[in-house]
Tab-separated table of C-alpha atoms and ligand atoms in Angstrom:
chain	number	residue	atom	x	y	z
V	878	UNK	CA	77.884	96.224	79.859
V	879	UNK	CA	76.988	92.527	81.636
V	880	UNK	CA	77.419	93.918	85.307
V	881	UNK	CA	75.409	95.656	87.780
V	882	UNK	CA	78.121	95.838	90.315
V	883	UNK	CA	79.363	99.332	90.716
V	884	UNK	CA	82.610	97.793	92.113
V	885	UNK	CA	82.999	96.198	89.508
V	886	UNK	CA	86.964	95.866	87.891
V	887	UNK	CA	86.654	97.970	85.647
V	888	UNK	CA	85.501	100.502	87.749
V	889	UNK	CA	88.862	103.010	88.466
V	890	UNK	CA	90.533	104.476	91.349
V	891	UNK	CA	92.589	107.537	90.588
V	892	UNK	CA	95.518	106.500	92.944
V	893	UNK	CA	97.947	108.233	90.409
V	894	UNK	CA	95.953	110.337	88.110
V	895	UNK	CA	94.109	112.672	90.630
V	896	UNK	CA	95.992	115.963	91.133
V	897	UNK	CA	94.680	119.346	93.362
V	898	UNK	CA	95.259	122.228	90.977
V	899	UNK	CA	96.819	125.010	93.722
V	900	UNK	CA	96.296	128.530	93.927
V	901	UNK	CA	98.802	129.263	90.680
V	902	UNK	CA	97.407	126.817	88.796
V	903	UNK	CA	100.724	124.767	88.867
V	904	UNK	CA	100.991	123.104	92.147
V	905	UNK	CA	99.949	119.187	92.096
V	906	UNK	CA	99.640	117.013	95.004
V	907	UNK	CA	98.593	113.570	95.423
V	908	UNK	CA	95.258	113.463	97.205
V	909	UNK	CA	96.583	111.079	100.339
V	910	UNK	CA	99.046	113.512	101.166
V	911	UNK	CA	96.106	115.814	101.893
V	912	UNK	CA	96.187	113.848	105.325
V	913	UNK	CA	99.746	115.527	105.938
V	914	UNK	CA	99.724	118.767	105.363
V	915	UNK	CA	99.060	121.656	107.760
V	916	UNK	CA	95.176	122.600	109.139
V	917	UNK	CA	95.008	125.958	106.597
V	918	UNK	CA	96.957	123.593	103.571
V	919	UNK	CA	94.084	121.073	103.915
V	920	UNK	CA	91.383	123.363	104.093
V	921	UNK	CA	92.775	125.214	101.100
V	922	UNK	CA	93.199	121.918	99.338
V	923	UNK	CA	89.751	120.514	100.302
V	924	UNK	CA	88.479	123.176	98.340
V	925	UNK	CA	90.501	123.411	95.440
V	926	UNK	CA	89.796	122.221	91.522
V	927	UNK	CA	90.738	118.048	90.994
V	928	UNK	CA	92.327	117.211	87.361
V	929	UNK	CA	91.434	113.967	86.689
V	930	UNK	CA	93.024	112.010	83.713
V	931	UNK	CA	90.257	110.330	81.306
V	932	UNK	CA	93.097	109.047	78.591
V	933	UNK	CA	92.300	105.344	80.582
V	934	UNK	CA	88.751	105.518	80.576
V	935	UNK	CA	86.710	103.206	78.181
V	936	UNK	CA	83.418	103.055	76.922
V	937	UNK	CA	80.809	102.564	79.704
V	938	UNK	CA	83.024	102.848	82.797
V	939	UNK	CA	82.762	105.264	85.725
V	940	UNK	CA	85.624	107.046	87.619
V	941	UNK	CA	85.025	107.914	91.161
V	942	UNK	CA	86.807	110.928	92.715
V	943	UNK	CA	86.348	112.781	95.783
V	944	UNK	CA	85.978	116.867	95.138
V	945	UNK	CA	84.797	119.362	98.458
V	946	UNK	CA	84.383	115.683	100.362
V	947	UNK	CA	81.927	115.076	97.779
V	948	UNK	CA	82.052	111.974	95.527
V	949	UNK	CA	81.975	113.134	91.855
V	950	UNK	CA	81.815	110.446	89.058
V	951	UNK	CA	83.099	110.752	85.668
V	952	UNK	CA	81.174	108.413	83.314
V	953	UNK	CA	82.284	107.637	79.774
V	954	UNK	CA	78.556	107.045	77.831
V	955	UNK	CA	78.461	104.796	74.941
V	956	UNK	CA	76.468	105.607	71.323
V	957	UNK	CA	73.496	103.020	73.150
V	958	UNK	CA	73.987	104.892	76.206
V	959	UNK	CA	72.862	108.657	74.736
V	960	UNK	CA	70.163	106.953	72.547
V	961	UNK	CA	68.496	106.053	75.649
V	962	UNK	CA	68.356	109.605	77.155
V	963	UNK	CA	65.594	111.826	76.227
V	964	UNK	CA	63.423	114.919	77.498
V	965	UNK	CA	60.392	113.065	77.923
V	966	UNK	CA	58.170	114.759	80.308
V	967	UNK	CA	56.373	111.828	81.133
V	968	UNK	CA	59.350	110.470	82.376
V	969	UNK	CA	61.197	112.879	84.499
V	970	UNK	CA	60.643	115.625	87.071
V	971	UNK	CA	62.620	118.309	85.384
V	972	UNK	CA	63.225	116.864	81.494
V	973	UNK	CA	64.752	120.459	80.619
V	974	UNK	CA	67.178	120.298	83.633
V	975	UNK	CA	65.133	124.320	84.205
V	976	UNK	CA	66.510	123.810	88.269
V	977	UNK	CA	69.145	126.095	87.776
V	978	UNK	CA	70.351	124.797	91.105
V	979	UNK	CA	71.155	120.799	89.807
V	980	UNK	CA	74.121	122.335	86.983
V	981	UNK	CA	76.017	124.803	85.645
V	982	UNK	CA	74.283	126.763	82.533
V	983	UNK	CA	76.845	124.517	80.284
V	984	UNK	CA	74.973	121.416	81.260
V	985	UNK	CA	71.389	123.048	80.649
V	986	UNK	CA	71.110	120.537	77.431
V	987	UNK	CA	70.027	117.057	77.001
V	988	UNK	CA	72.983	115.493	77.651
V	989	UNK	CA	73.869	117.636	80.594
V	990	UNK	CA	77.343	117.541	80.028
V	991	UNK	CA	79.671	119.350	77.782
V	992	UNK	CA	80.422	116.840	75.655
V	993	UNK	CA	77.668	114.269	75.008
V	994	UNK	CA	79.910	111.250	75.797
V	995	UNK	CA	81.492	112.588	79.260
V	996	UNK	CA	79.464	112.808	81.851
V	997	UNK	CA	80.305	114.409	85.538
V	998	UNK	CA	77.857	114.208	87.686
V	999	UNK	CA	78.096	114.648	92.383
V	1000	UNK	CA	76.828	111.233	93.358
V	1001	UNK	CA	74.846	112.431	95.707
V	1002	UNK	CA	71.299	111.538	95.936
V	1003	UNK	CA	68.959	114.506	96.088
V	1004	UNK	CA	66.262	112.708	98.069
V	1005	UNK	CA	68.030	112.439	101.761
V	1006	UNK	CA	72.014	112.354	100.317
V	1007	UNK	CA	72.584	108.211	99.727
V	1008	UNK	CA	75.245	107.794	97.323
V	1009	UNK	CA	73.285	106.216	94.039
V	1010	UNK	CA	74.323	102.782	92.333
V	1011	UNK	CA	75.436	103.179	88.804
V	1012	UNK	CA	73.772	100.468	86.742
V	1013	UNK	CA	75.065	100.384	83.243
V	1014	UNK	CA	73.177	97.222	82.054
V	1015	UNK	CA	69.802	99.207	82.926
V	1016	UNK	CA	70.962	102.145	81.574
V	1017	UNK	CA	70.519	104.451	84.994
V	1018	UNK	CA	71.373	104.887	88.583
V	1019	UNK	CA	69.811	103.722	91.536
V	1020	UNK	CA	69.145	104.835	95.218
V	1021	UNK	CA	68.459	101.877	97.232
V	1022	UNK	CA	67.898	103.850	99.959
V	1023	UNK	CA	64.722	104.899	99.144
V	1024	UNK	CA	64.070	103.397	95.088
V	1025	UNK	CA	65.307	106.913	93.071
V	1026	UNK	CA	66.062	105.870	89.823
V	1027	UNK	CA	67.966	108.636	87.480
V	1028	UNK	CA	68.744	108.523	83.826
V	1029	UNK	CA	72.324	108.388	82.526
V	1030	UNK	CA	72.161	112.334	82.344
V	1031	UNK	CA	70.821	111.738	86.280
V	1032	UNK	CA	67.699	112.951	85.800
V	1033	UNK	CA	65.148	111.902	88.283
V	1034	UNK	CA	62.246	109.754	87.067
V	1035	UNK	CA	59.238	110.366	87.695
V	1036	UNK	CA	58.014	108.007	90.913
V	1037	UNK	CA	60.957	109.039	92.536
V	1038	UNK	CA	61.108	110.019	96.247
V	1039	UNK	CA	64.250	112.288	95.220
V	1040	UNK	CA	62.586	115.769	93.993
V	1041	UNK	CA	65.473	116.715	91.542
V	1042	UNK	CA	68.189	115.402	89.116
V	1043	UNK	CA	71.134	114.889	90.372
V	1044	UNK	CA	73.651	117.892	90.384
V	1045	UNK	CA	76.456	118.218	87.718
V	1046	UNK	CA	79.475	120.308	89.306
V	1047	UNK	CA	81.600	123.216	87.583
V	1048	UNK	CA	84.074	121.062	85.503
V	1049	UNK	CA	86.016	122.511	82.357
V	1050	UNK	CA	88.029	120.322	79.814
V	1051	UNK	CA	91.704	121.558	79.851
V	1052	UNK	CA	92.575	119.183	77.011
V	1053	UNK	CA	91.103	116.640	75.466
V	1054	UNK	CA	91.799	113.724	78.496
V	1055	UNK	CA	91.764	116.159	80.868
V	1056	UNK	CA	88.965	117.212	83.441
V	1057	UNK	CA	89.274	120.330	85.793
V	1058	UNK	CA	86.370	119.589	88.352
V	1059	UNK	CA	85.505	122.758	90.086
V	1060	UNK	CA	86.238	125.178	87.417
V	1061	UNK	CA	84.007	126.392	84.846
V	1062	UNK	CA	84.948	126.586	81.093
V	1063	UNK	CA	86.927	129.670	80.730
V	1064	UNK	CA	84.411	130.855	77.926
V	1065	UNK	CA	81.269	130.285	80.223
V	1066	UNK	CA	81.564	132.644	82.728
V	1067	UNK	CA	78.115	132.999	83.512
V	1068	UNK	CA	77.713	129.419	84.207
V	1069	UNK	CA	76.956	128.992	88.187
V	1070	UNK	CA	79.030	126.178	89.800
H	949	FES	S1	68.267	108.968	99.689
H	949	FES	FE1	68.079	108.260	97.641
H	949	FES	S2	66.022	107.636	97.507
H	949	FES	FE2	66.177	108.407	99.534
């Protein structure tokens, strides 16, 4: 990656490929039609899972999404990407991700993801709630705010003002280009979301 910019063009806007899983499981509405529906109908779809289609994403770049008026990013990590994350304890506040708070039990692994190359994580600081810069060239992301940095499994460094690693939501795969954010893999039902 050459850029530091996380508006970069390649960065992608789900204008088409974002879809609120309803109560059955088969109702799909565009997100800006959230705007029109009825008081209960928005609350019920602020709330609800987000599919987000992955089948575009490439090697290195980010999807942003909105999920419980949270911002969520999907990141696609290259081979260089995972080589640089480890479980130094020099390095980083919580190495073994052991803050059961920061992810579901799934993500309790290096990666802290389900699959190594797919990372979700809320991009929400943990220091005072600044939304972090993803920096692909330097292999992290950044708070400006206040100077957090966090590995590409958004794990706090050590030196950090932000106290813990940033917090991966309940997510599930449905198929293989297919992310359910807010629901947990059907065979990890003790996972906490
Ligand atoms: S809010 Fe991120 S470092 Fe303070």
């Amino acid at each position: 990656m050459s850029t530091d910019n996380p508006d970069n063009s390649r960065r992608k806007f789900l204008s088409g490929s974002l879809t609120l899983v309803g109560g059955t499981g088969a109702a799909a509405t565009l997100w800006p039609f959230i705007s029109s529906m009825s008081p209960s109908a928005k609350a019920k779809a602020a709330g609800a899972p987000v599919k987000v289609d992955i089948s575009e994403l490439k090697d290195g770049e980010k999807i942003d999404l909105i999920w419980r008026k949270k911002p969520i990013w999907v990141v696609k990590r290259t081979k260089d990407m995972l080589a640089t994350i480890n479980t130094n304890e020099e390095k980083y506040k919580d190495p073994m991700s052991e803050n059961t708070e920061q992810q579901p039990d799934f993500a309790k692994n290096k990666y802290r993801s389900l699959k190594p190359e797919i990372l979700v994580l809320e991009g929400v600081c943990t220091h005072l709630g600044c939304n972090p810069a993803y920096k692909p060239s330097e292999n992290k992301f950044f708070c400006a705010c206040h100077g957090s940095n966090f590995d590409l499994a958004g794990k706090v460094a050590n030196g950090s003002p932000a106290g813990a690693n940033l917090k991966v939501p309940p997510y599930r795969f449905e198929d293989e280009n297919t992310i359910v954010i807010g629901e947990l893999p059907k065979s990890d039902n003790k996972s906490k979301g």
